[in-house]
């Protein structure tokens, strides 16, 4: 009977998070995104308008594009995952020509049967209304003649353009045309220098000018408003972020069991990413970093081309992305399963530094707090080991900061103020001793980084990635366990 109940519970939970077509149903709800738009509107200055554009489609090579990834702010406010779209939010209700009130407009990709046969079904206007909960949704081409009088607002807020998008001659409402239209409507020119404060731009004489008035362009306030919203995670966000972190920790656990000296960096990366996919992660939150020996000294080493890790330490900085939210977890382990004397001394020093950093990740402190605590431990340790002469010299071996926020971005937007409950940051001290460093050769090629994702609470820090062992002895113990990947063999192609 107990077994029957367990199976029924499993079936219910599985069914509850899958749609009839088998796709996940545990995405953020339309109510979440609506709530976030309302929160932004409540913080916007009076009589202002905010304009958001979707991320561009980026070309990989010839007629192949990179996998599309939505702009985090756009996704946060809409849940819309397609390109070539615009979101417009007004600080107060507007009235259209029919006397109806509205305070937001969403412009989406037009349904196109031929295009959808190649790239998948589009939501279109009906989907934007029924699934995303927008009352006022239009096709992207309607933005070309949107009729918005930007001159009547005290400020038009948007983030500065990066101009990393192409013009598709077959799509007259692609991102290129949407931004071109917007620039014309506010008389934005490429020669205009926009500072980090509000400034007025005089409209030129052209056929699109509504009146000879000024449009006040503000490209700094919106960034701050979004950072203020996103830096503190809601309970709904925490469900997804915790899952991304746990998936990443499981990847670290499985490679600890699977690791052997004959593995390549790419194979190690593959084990991690297989685990991510097995748990339902759509992507990696950033390019996977797997550096053996000296390669680990390159902070953002992503080539992962070493064909045999031998007896080196292997630094693995990887994070699963789950429904838009990304983890960031790093472990450094000995490929042969046992730290040698020098490796263990450096590893344990980094571990002690991380413990010091985590201990001060408290409400009311800030990003400088874990950095100062971890850096003191590392500075003192490197000097005691004779690797560094003083604190200035020690900086060469610990050249990066200790913490950053995570969320929809791996380096998530924030206001860099004091810690508040439900913020999530990394604590990631490291020591990197490249070959030819001015110290004893026995230390050369040792690189150690330990990184965990820490939830800030009123009751102290919570390590969300604690399922991946951190202590050197715990790592060695797990590496002795049998891995299911050990029996996975492929035919020899040579």
XYZ file of C-alpha atoms in Angstrom:
494
model
C 0.000 0.000 0.000
C 2.844 2.393 0.914
C 4.519 1.662 -2.421
C 1.240 2.382 -4.244
C 0.890 5.731 -2.490
C 4.472 6.633 -3.383
C 3.887 5.823 -7.047
C 0.660 7.834 -7.100
C 2.446 10.807 -5.515
C 5.247 10.547 -8.065
C 2.736 10.406 -10.922
C 0.854 13.412 -9.563
C 3.969 15.535 -9.095
C 5.318 14.581 -12.527
C 1.986 15.236 -14.223
C 1.552 18.529 -12.392
C 4.746 20.026 -13.806
C 4.276 18.808 -17.388
C 1.893 20.057 -19.997
C 0.017 17.683 -22.267
C 2.783 18.059 -24.850
C 5.391 17.077 -22.258
C 6.893 20.553 -21.742
C 7.570 21.876 -18.221
C 4.890 23.835 -16.429
C 6.937 25.119 -13.506
C 7.874 28.388 -15.163
C 7.133 31.653 -13.429
C 3.440 32.475 -13.712
C 1.916 35.318 -15.688
C 0.880 36.756 -12.319
C 4.525 36.912 -11.252
C 5.485 38.927 -14.336
C 2.441 41.184 -13.967
C 3.372 41.811 -10.333
C 6.902 42.761 -11.388
C 5.557 45.246 -13.942
C 3.348 46.767 -11.295
C 6.301 47.021 -8.915
C 8.336 48.800 -11.589
C 5.466 51.150 -12.390
C 5.103 52.038 -8.721
C 8.756 53.109 -8.628
C 8.832 55.015 -11.898
C 8.928 58.814 -11.698
C 5.631 60.502 -12.471
C 4.727 61.075 -16.111
C 7.422 58.815 -17.528
C 7.517 55.987 -20.043
C 9.845 52.959 -20.051
C 10.724 51.100 -23.245
C 12.320 47.631 -23.264
C 13.569 45.717 -26.292
C 14.090 41.974 -26.592
C 17.584 40.621 -27.054
C 18.878 40.376 -30.622
C 19.297 37.150 -32.531
C 23.043 36.643 -32.756
C 24.658 34.930 -35.724
C 27.025 32.009 -35.137
C 28.140 31.364 -38.698
C 26.637 31.785 -42.164
C 22.921 30.910 -41.829
C 23.207 29.417 -38.320
C 22.363 31.503 -35.250
C 23.262 30.988 -31.613
C 20.532 29.528 -29.418
C 18.300 32.475 -28.595
C 18.353 33.853 -25.062
C 15.932 36.550 -23.974
C 17.069 39.788 -22.345
C 16.765 39.152 -18.575
C 14.856 42.364 -17.853
C 12.449 41.673 -20.701
C 11.863 38.124 -19.476
C 11.499 39.271 -15.865
C 8.704 41.651 -16.826
C 6.905 39.569 -19.469
C 7.821 35.871 -19.513
C 8.104 36.260 -23.301
C 11.010 34.257 -24.747
C 10.928 35.238 -28.422
C 12.973 37.895 -30.258
C 11.872 41.011 -32.181
C 9.586 42.424 -29.512
C 9.023 45.594 -27.491
C 7.519 46.295 -24.074
C 6.241 49.770 -23.233
C 5.283 50.653 -19.649
C 3.660 53.927 -18.595
C 3.901 55.347 -15.091
C 0.193 56.308 -15.170
C -2.865 55.140 -17.057
C -3.270 56.366 -20.621
C -6.516 56.743 -22.592
C -6.828 55.578 -26.190
C -9.059 56.998 -28.904
C -11.898 54.703 -27.776
C -11.781 56.014 -24.223
C -10.201 52.833 -22.862
C -7.426 53.046 -20.280
C -4.130 51.163 -20.479
C -0.709 51.361 -18.837
C 1.383 48.892 -20.852
C 1.795 47.672 -24.418
C 3.495 44.524 -25.691
C 4.558 44.124 -29.304
C 5.393 40.544 -30.332
C 6.445 38.524 -33.353
C 3.642 38.051 -35.843
C 2.410 34.508 -36.395
C 3.878 33.102 -39.609
C 3.164 29.512 -40.633
C 6.132 29.248 -42.987
C 8.599 30.616 -40.441
C 7.134 28.505 -37.651
C 7.742 25.341 -39.664
C 11.456 26.113 -39.412
C 11.853 27.688 -35.977
C 8.827 26.644 -33.939
C 5.458 28.013 -32.959
C 5.164 31.657 -31.991
C 2.861 32.960 -29.277
C 1.504 35.779 -31.378
C -1.085 38.231 -30.103
C -3.456 35.553 -28.811
C -0.695 33.797 -26.894
C 0.533 37.050 -25.404
C -2.961 37.731 -24.125
C -4.000 34.228 -23.045
C -0.691 32.867 -21.756
C 1.192 35.988 -20.675
C -1.826 37.937 -19.440
C -1.407 41.128 -21.493
C -4.592 43.014 -22.277
C -2.887 45.135 -24.924
C -0.753 43.015 -27.232
C 0.059 43.796 -30.861
C 2.198 42.553 -33.689
C 5.678 44.013 -33.921
C 4.865 45.787 -37.163
C 2.235 47.820 -35.272
C 5.055 49.453 -33.319
C 6.171 51.109 -36.534
C 3.061 53.297 -36.325
C 2.404 53.128 -32.599
C 1.153 56.714 -32.307
C 2.913 57.296 -28.978
C 3.631 60.979 -28.396
C 6.954 60.696 -26.558
C 7.200 64.461 -26.203
C 4.403 64.600 -23.623
C 6.376 62.625 -21.017
C 8.784 64.175 -18.565
C 11.266 61.398 -19.432
C 11.582 58.509 -21.877
C 13.532 55.773 -20.094
C 15.446 52.979 -21.809
C 18.832 51.321 -21.613
C 21.520 52.453 -24.013
C 21.664 50.538 -27.307
C 24.487 48.049 -27.865
C 23.957 47.916 -31.636
C 24.810 44.206 -31.860
C 21.870 43.291 -34.076
C 21.473 42.690 -37.793
C 18.902 43.932 -40.277
C 16.886 41.136 -41.841
C 15.688 42.206 -45.250
C 12.898 39.617 -45.068
C 11.484 40.880 -41.768
C 10.222 44.453 -41.743
C 9.509 44.301 -38.018
C 12.744 42.775 -36.768
C 14.708 44.280 -33.868
C 16.663 46.474 -36.286
C 13.471 48.089 -37.593
C 11.863 48.345 -34.138
C 14.859 50.207 -32.731
C 15.188 52.304 -35.888
C 11.565 53.354 -35.473
C 12.046 54.212 -31.811
C 15.165 56.245 -32.509
C 13.301 58.213 -35.141
C 10.354 58.836 -32.844
C 12.534 60.270 -30.075
C 14.995 61.817 -32.573
C 17.887 59.799 -31.208
C 21.018 60.027 -33.335
C 24.262 58.052 -33.210
C 26.207 61.262 -32.620
C 24.144 62.124 -29.560
C 26.174 61.753 -26.391
C 23.928 60.633 -23.540
C 25.371 61.006 -20.078
C 24.435 59.059 -16.965
C 22.011 61.815 -16.016
C 18.863 63.028 -17.723
C 19.314 65.337 -20.649
C 17.118 66.993 -23.232
C 17.465 66.343 -26.923
C 15.966 68.802 -29.349
C 13.786 67.239 -32.027
C 14.968 67.874 -35.554
C 12.749 69.028 -38.360
C 11.476 65.827 -39.971
C 8.231 64.270 -41.093
C 8.032 62.110 -37.973
C 8.264 65.002 -35.541
C 5.027 65.470 -33.634
C 5.769 69.010 -32.492
C 8.870 71.076 -32.033
C 9.301 70.031 -28.411
C 11.997 68.417 -26.378
C 12.216 64.721 -25.576
C 13.957 64.090 -22.281
C 16.001 60.907 -22.593
C 16.985 59.083 -19.413
C 19.221 56.060 -19.867
C 20.311 55.612 -16.249
C 17.223 55.532 -14.015
C 15.674 52.426 -15.576
C 18.813 50.388 -14.970
C 18.719 51.337 -11.303
C 15.017 50.603 -10.961
C 15.414 47.133 -12.450
C 18.458 46.424 -10.297
C 16.486 47.370 -7.206
C 13.726 44.930 -8.145
C 15.902 42.018 -9.216
C 18.507 42.008 -6.450
C 15.988 40.706 -3.870
C 14.446 37.438 -5.025
C 10.780 36.620 -4.549
C 9.692 33.245 -3.195
C 8.716 32.155 -6.714
C 12.164 33.033 -8.015
C 13.859 31.213 -5.167
C 12.184 27.942 -6.175
C 13.835 28.101 -9.598
C 17.153 29.481 -8.389
C 17.500 26.814 -5.710
C 16.818 24.140 -8.303
C 19.482 25.561 -10.620
C 21.974 25.542 -7.738
C 21.128 21.991 -6.657
C 21.455 20.735 -10.237
C 24.890 22.356 -10.436
C 25.930 20.811 -7.131
C 24.858 17.401 -8.400
C 27.018 17.879 -11.461
C 30.003 18.530 -9.177
C 29.211 15.413 -7.137
C 28.971 13.159 -10.163
C 32.252 14.322 -11.681
C 33.987 13.770 -8.352
C 32.971 10.112 -8.595
C 33.738 9.850 -12.319
C 37.095 11.674 -12.392
C 40.265 9.848 -13.414
C 43.659 10.937 -14.723
C 42.893 9.891 -18.302
C 39.917 12.223 -18.727
C 40.020 15.298 -20.923
C 38.793 18.724 -19.916
C 36.041 18.470 -22.530
C 34.898 15.099 -21.183
C 34.691 16.569 -17.677
C 32.612 19.417 -19.063
C 30.378 16.874 -20.784
C 29.641 15.004 -17.553
C 28.550 18.212 -15.849
C 26.345 19.279 -18.719
C 24.804 15.823 -19.091
C 23.735 15.988 -15.454
C 22.240 19.426 -16.106
C 20.170 18.105 -19.014
C 19.130 15.035 -17.055
C 17.605 17.292 -14.407
C 15.823 19.469 -16.959
C 18.213 22.407 -17.189
C 17.835 24.080 -20.577
C 21.267 25.674 -20.823
C 24.464 26.519 -19.023
C 24.338 29.901 -17.327
C 27.709 30.813 -18.860
C 30.472 29.035 -20.814
C 31.750 26.100 -18.765
C 35.227 26.523 -17.278
C 37.280 23.341 -16.810
C 40.975 24.038 -16.263
C 43.537 21.401 -15.318
C 46.842 22.523 -13.799
C 48.121 25.768 -15.288
C 44.871 26.199 -17.281
C 43.080 26.770 -13.998
C 45.145 29.928 -13.533
C 43.264 31.507 -16.453
C 40.220 32.913 -14.693
C 37.794 32.574 -17.613
C 39.402 29.652 -19.408
C 36.694 28.169 -21.647
C 38.676 26.357 -24.367
C 38.697 23.113 -22.318
C 41.018 21.460 -24.857
C 43.531 19.606 -22.694
C 43.185 15.951 -23.670
C 44.498 14.413 -20.446
C 44.352 15.948 -16.975
C 46.992 13.585 -15.502
C 47.689 14.252 -11.805
C 46.756 17.927 -11.893
C 44.209 19.768 -9.854
C 41.129 20.391 -11.989
C 39.245 23.671 -11.449
C 35.599 23.373 -12.555
C 33.482 26.551 -12.606
C 30.078 25.676 -14.046
C 26.460 26.618 -13.501
C 23.165 25.195 -14.716
C 20.471 27.540 -15.937
C 16.957 26.463 -15.030
C 14.024 28.403 -16.492
C 16.212 31.493 -16.828
C 17.879 31.384 -13.401
C 21.530 30.438 -13.226
C 23.739 28.979 -10.541
C 27.503 29.515 -10.228
C 29.357 26.726 -8.440
C 33.085 25.977 -8.499
C 35.004 23.023 -7.136
C 38.673 22.147 -7.491
C 39.612 18.490 -7.160
C 42.712 16.292 -7.656
C 42.351 14.241 -10.831
C 43.954 11.207 -9.170
C 41.676 11.396 -6.134
C 44.228 12.600 -3.572
C 45.633 16.059 -2.858
C 49.422 16.123 -2.643
C 51.101 18.178 0.079
C 51.325 21.477 -1.821
C 47.885 21.107 -3.365
C 46.297 20.445 0.018
C 48.013 23.402 1.671
C 46.698 25.782 -0.972
C 43.270 24.135 -1.101
C 42.741 24.265 2.647
C 43.866 27.886 2.709
C 41.197 28.781 0.128
C 38.633 26.761 2.069
C 39.422 28.673 5.274
C 39.146 31.943 3.362
C 35.760 30.947 1.976
C 34.533 30.001 5.449
C 35.543 33.461 6.670
C 33.757 35.096 3.738
C 30.553 33.116 4.190
C 30.487 33.918 7.930
C 30.128 37.660 7.248
C 27.504 37.308 4.496
C 24.950 38.876 6.808
C 22.050 41.309 6.539
C 23.476 44.823 6.775
C 26.907 43.952 5.376
C 27.775 44.382 1.709
C 29.878 42.879 -1.094
C 33.041 44.298 0.449
C 32.510 42.269 3.632
C 33.160 38.715 2.349
C 35.964 40.025 0.145
C 37.797 41.652 3.055
C 37.374 38.586 5.291
C 38.503 36.088 2.656
C 41.371 38.264 1.432
C 42.852 38.618 4.915
C 42.993 34.829 5.342
C 44.611 34.348 1.945
C 47.085 37.193 2.376
C 48.222 35.907 5.759
C 48.421 32.338 4.461
C 50.424 33.152 1.334
C 52.896 35.176 3.380
C 53.228 32.372 5.943
C 53.926 29.837 3.164
C 56.607 32.090 1.665
C 54.716 32.486 -1.602
C 54.059 36.213 -1.181
C 56.214 38.878 0.465
C 53.361 41.095 1.617
C 49.691 41.908 0.999
C 50.466 43.795 -2.208
C 52.430 40.835 -3.546
C 49.642 38.446 -2.501
C 47.216 40.292 -4.772
C 48.858 38.738 -7.840
C 47.691 35.315 -6.668
C 44.123 36.403 -5.801
C 43.327 38.970 -8.501
C 39.511 38.972 -8.514
C 36.664 39.922 -6.217
C 35.073 37.431 -3.857
C 31.352 37.880 -4.467
C 28.649 38.841 -6.920
C 24.878 38.467 -7.090
C 23.278 35.671 -9.119
C 19.812 35.314 -10.625
C 18.650 35.798 -14.200
C 22.257 36.792 -14.924
C 25.242 34.960 -13.513
C 26.553 38.389 -12.525
C 23.135 39.644 -11.600
C 22.203 43.296 -11.590
C 22.145 45.000 -8.187
C 22.572 48.359 -6.484
C 25.713 47.327 -4.571
C 24.127 48.382 -1.305
C 23.713 46.544 1.970
C 22.664 42.911 2.010
C 18.957 42.212 2.463
C 17.109 38.941 3.082
C 16.514 36.878 -0.077
C 19.535 38.195 -1.891
C 21.743 35.424 -3.284
C 25.453 35.986 -3.811
C 28.524 33.884 -4.507
C 31.476 33.565 -2.181
C 34.439 32.467 -4.303
C 37.974 33.122 -3.089
C 40.822 31.647 -5.109
C 44.567 31.266 -5.365
C 46.269 30.971 -8.764
C 49.993 30.361 -9.133
C 50.936 30.315 -12.830
C 54.127 28.782 -14.115
C 57.119 31.128 -13.823
C 55.630 32.888 -10.784
C 58.236 34.501 -8.452
C 58.001 31.752 -5.842
C 59.260 28.212 -5.283
C 58.592 26.006 -8.333
C 56.785 23.455 -6.203
C 53.786 25.794 -6.160
C 53.688 26.410 -9.919
C 50.568 25.324 -11.769
C 48.382 25.146 -8.675
C 45.023 26.866 -9.096
C 42.197 26.586 -6.565
C 38.820 28.278 -6.503
C 35.903 27.248 -4.286
C 32.600 28.926 -5.040
C 29.215 28.530 -3.426
C 25.861 30.251 -3.796
C 24.795 31.832 -0.516
C 21.263 32.855 0.424
C 21.172 35.804 2.807
C 18.575 35.466 5.575
C 17.719 37.128 8.867
C 19.093 34.036 10.594
C 22.437 34.037 8.809
C 23.860 32.686 5.535
C 22.532 29.493 3.929
C 24.797 27.609 1.526
C 22.502 26.520 -1.300
C 25.236 24.464 -3.002
C 26.360 22.578 0.109
C 25.505 19.201 -1.445
C 28.760 19.421 -3.392
C 31.556 18.594 -0.883
C 34.011 21.395 -0.086
C 36.393 20.019 2.548
C 39.447 18.342 1.050
C 38.865 15.118 2.988
C 35.195 15.004 1.949
C 36.163 15.434 -1.704
C 38.700 12.609 -1.464
C 36.091 10.365 0.187
C 33.465 10.987 -2.523
C 36.041 10.402 -5.269
C 36.432 6.839 -4.007
C 32.778 6.046 -4.751
C 31.711 4.243 -7.908
C 30.386 6.359 -10.756
C 27.671 5.293 -13.205
C 29.814 6.930 -15.869
C 32.557 4.389 -15.171
C 30.729 1.723 -17.180
C 29.966 4.042 -20.087
C 32.216 2.986 -22.961
C 32.208 4.064 -26.596
C 33.810 2.293 -29.556
C 37.364 3.286 -30.371
C 37.425 5.449 -33.501
C 41.188 5.202 -34.113
